PDB file of C-alpha atoms in Angstrom:
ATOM      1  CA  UNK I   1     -78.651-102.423  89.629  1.00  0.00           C
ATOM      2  CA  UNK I   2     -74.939-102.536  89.323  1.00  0.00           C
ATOM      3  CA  UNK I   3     -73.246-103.788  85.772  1.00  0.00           C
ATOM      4  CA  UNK I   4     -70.263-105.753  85.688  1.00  0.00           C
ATOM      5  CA  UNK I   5     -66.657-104.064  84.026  1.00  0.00           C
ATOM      6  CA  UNK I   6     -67.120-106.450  80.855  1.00  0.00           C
ATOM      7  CA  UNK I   7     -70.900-105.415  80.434  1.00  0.00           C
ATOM      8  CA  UNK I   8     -69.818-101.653  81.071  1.00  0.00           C
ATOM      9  CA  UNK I   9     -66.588-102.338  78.343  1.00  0.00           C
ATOM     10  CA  UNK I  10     -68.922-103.328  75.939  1.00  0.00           C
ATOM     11  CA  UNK I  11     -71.752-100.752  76.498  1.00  0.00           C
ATOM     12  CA  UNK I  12     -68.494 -98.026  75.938  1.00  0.00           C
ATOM     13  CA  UNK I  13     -67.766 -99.309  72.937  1.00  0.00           C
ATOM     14  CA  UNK I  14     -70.966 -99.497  71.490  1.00  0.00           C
ATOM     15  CA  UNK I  15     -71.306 -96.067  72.832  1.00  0.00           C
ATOM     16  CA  UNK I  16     -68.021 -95.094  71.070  1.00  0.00           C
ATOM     17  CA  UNK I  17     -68.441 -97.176  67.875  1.00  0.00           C
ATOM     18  CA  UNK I  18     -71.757 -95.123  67.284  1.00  0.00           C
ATOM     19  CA  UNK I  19     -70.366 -91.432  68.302  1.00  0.00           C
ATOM     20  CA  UNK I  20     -67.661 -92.453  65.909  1.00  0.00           C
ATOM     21  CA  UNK I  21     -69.833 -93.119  63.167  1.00  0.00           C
ATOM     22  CA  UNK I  22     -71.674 -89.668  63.537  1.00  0.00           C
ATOM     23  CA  UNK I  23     -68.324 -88.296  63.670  1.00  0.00           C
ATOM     24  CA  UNK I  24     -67.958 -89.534  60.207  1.00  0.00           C
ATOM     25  CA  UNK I  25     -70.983 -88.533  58.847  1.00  0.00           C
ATOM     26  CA  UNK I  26     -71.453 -85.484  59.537  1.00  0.00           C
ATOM     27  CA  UNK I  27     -67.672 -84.886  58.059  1.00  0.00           C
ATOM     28  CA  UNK I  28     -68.593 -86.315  55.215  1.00  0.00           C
ATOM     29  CA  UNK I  29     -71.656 -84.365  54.549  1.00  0.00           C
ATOM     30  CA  UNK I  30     -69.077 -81.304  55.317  1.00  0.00           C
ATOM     31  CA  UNK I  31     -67.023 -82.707  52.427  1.00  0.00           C
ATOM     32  CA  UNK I  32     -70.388 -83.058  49.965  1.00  0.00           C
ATOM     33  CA  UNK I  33     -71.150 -79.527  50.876  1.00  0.00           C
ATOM     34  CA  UNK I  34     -67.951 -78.355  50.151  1.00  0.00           C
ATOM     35  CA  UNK I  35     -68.089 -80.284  47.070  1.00  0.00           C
ATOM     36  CA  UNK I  36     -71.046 -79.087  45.863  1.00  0.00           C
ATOM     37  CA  UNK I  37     -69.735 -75.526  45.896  1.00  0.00           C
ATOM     38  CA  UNK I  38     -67.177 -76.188  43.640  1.00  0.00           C
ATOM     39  CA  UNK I  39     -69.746 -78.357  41.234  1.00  0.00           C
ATOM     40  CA  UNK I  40     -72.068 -75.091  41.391  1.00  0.00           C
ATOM     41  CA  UNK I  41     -68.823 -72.844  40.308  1.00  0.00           C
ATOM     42  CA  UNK I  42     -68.428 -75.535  37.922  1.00  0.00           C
ATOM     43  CA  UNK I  43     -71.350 -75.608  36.342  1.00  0.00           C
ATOM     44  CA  UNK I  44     -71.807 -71.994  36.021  1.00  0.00           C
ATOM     45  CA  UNK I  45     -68.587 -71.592  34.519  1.00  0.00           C
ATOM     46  CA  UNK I  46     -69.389 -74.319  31.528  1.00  0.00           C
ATOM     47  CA  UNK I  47     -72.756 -72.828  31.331  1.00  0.00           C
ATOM     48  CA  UNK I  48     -71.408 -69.316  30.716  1.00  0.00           C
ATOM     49  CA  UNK I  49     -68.522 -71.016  28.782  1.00  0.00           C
ATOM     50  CA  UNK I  50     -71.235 -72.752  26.142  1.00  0.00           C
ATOM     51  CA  UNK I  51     -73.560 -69.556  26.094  1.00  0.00           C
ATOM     52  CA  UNK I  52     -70.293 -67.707  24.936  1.00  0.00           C
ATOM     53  CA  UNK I  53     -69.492 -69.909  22.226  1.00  0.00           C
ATOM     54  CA  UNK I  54     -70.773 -69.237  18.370  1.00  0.00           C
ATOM     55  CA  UNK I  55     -73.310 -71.365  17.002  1.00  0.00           C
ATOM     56  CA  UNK I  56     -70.495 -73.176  14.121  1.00  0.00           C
ATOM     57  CA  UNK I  57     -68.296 -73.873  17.373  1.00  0.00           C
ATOM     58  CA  UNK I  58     -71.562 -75.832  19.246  1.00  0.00           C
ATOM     59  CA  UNK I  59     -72.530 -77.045  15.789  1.00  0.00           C
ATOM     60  CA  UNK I  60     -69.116 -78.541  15.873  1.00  0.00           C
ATOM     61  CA  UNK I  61     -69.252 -80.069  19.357  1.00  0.00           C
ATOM     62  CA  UNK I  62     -72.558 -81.446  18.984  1.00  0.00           C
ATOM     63  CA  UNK I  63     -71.195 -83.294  15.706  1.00  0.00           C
ATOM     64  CA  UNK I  64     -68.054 -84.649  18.055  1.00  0.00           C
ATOM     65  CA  UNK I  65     -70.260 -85.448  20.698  1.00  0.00           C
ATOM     66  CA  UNK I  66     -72.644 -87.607  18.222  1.00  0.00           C
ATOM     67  CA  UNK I  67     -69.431 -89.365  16.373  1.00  0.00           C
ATOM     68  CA  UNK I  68     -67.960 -90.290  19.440  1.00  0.00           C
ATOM     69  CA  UNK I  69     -68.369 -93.482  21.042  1.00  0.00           C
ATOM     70  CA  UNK I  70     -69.996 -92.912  25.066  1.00  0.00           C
ATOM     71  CA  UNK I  71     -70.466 -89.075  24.379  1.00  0.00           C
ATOM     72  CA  UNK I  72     -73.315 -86.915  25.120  1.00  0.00           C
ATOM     73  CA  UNK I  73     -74.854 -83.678  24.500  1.00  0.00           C
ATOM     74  CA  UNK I  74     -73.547 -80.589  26.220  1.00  0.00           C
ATOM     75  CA  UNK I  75     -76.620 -80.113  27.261  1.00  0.00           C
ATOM     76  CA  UNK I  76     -77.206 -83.348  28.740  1.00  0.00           C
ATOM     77  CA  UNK I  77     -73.736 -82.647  30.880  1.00  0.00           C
ATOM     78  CA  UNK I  78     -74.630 -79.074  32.131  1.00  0.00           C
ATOM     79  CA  UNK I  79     -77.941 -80.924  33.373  1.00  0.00           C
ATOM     80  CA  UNK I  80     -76.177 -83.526  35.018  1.00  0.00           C
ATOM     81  CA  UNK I  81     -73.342 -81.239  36.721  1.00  0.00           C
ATOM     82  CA  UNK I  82     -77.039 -78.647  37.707  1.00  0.00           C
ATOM     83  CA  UNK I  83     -78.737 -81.570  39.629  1.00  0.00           C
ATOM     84  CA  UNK I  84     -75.495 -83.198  41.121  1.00  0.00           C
ATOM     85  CA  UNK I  85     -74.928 -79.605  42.617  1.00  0.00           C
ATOM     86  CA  UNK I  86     -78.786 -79.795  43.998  1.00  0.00           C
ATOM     87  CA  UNK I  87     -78.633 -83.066  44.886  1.00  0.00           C
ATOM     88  CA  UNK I  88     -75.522 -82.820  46.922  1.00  0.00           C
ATOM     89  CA  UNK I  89     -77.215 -80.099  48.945  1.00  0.00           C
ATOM     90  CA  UNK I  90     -79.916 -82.139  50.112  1.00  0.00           C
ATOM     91  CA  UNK I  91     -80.567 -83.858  53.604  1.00  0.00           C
ATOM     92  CA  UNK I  92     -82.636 -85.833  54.312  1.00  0.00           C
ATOM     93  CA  UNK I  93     -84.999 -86.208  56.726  1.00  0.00           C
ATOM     94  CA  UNK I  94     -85.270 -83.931  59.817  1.00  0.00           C
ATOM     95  CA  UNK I  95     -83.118 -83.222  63.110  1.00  0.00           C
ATOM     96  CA  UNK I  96     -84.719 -85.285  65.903  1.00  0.00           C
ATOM     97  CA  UNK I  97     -85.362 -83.467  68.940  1.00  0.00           C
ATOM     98  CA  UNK I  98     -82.635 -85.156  70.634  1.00  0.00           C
ATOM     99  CA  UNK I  99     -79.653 -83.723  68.350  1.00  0.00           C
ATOM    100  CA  UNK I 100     -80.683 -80.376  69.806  1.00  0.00           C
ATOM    101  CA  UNK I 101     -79.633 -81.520  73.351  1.00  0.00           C
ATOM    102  CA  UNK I 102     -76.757 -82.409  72.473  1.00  0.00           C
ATOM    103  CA  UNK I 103     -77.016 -85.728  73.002  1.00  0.00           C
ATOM    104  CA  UNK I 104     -76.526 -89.153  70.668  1.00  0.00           C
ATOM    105  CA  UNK I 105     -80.073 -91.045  70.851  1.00  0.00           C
ATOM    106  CA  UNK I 106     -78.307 -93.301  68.327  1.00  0.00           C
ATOM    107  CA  UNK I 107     -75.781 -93.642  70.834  1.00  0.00           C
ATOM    108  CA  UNK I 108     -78.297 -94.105  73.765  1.00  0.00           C
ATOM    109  CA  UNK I 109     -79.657 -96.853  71.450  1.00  0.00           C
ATOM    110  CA  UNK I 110     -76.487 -98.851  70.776  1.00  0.00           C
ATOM    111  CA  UNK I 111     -75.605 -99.375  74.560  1.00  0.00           C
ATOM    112  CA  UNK I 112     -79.407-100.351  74.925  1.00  0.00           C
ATOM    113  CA  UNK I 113     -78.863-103.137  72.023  1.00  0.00           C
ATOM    114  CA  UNK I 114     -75.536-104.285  73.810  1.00  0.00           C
ATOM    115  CA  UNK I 115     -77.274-104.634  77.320  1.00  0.00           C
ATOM    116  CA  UNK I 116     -79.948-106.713  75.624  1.00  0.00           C
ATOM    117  CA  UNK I 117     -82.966-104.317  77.380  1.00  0.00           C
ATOM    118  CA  UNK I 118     -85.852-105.182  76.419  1.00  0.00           C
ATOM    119  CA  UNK I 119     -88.088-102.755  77.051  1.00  0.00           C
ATOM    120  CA  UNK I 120     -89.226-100.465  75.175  1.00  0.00           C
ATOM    121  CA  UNK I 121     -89.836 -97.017  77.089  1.00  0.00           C
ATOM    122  CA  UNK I 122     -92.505 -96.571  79.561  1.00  0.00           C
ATOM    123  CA  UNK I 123     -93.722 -92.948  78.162  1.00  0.00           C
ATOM    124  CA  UNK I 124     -94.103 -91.848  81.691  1.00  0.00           C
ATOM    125  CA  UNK I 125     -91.911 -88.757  83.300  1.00  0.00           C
ATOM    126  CA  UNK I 126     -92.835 -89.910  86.816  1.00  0.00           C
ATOM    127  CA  UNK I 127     -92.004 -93.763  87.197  1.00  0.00           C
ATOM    128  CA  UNK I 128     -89.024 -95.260  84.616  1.00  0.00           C
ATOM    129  CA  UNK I 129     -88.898 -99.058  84.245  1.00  0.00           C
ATOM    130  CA  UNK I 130     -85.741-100.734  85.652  1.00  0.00           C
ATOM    131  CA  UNK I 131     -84.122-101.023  82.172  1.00  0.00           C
ATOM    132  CA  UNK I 132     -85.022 -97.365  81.418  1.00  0.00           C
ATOM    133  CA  UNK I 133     -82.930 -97.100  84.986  1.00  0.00           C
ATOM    134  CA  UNK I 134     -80.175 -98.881  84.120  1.00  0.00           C
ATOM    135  CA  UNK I 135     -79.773 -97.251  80.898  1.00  0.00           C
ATOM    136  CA  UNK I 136     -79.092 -93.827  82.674  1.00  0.00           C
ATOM    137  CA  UNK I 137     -77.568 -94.659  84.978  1.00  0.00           C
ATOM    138  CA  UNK I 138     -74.762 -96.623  82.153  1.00  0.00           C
ATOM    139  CA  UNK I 139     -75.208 -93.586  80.194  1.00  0.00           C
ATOM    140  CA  UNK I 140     -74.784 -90.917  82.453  1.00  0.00           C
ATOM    141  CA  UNK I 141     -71.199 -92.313  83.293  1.00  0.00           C
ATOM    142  CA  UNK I 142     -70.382 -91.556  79.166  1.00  0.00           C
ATOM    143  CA  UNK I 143     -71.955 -88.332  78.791  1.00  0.00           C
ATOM    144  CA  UNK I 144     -73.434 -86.380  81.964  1.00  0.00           C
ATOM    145  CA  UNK I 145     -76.041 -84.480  79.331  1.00  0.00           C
ATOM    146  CA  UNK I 146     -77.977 -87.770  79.323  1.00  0.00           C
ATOM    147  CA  UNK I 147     -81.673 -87.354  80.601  1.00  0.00           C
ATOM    148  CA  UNK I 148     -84.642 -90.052  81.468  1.00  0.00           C
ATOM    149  CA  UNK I 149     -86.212 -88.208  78.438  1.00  0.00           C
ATOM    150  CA  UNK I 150     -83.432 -88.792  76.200  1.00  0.00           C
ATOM    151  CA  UNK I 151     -83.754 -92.646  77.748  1.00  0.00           C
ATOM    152  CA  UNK I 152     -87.090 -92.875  76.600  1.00  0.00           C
ATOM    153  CA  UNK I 153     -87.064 -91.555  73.495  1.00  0.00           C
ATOM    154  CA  UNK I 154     -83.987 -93.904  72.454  1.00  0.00           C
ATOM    155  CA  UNK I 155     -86.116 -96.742  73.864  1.00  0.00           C
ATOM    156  CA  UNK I 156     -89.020 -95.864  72.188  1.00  0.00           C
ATOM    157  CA  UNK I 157     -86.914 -95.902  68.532  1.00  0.00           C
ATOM    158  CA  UNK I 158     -85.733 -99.450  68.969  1.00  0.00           C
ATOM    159  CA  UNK I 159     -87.661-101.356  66.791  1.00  0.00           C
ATOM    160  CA  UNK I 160     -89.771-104.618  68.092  1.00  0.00           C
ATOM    161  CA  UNK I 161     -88.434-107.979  66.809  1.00  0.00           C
TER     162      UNK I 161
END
């Protein structure tokens, strides 16, 4: 079961491209928690800001608002700047068991796809299939934490053309 240097080049940089792109996301979702911070602050700062004003004063900006080409309400703002903070917060979906290890089942999954494997993991502990072999053993070379488990359950993800 050995794999030429080409195969292996492009199995790395499928297994690179994808870490890469995790990188990213994750720093991004950093960034929109960060960001929704500041839109919280925000928000309760205008709130506060439009609670504090006199009634003439919001009788005055709801009569710019409505003369004004493209404006809204206040109100309508403080909403939208309330559920963009909310919003922002949210992730979706769950952690799959294999983020916990440590290890990139996305990754796993994008050197599978560039070795063209084919199957589709065998479910059993005791007895891998050869691709489910070959897979770990490309793996391994990347990132040591790799485990027949990991194998499978990357397999197993890949969806059936």
């Amino acid at each position: 079961m050995s794999i030429d240097d080409a195969t292996l080049a492009k199995a790395r940089a499928a297994w690179d491209a994808c870490l890469q792109q995790e990188r990213e996301a994750q720093e991004a979702q950093q960034r929109l928690t960060a960001a929704r911070k500041e839109v919280a602050a925000f928000h309760r700062r205008m709130a506060a800001a439009w609670e504090n004003l006199s009634e003439e004063a919001r009788a005055q900006v709801a009569w710019t608002a409505q003369h004004t080409a493209g404006a809204a309400p206040v109100e309508a703002a403080l909403l939208t700047l309330q559920e963009t903070a909310e919003t922002v917060l949210f992730e979706a979906g769950r952690k799959r068991r294999g983020h916990y290890s440590g290890v990139s089942l996305e990754a796993i999954r994008a050197v599978a796809r560039a070795l063209g494997l084919r199957s589709y993991g065998s479910g059993s502990g005791t007895k891998p299939l050869p691709d489910e072999r070959l897979l770990l053993s490309v793996c391994k070379q990347f990132d040591e934490r790799v485990s027949e488990a990991n194998v499978r359950s990357a397999l197993q993800g890949i969806p059936r053309k």
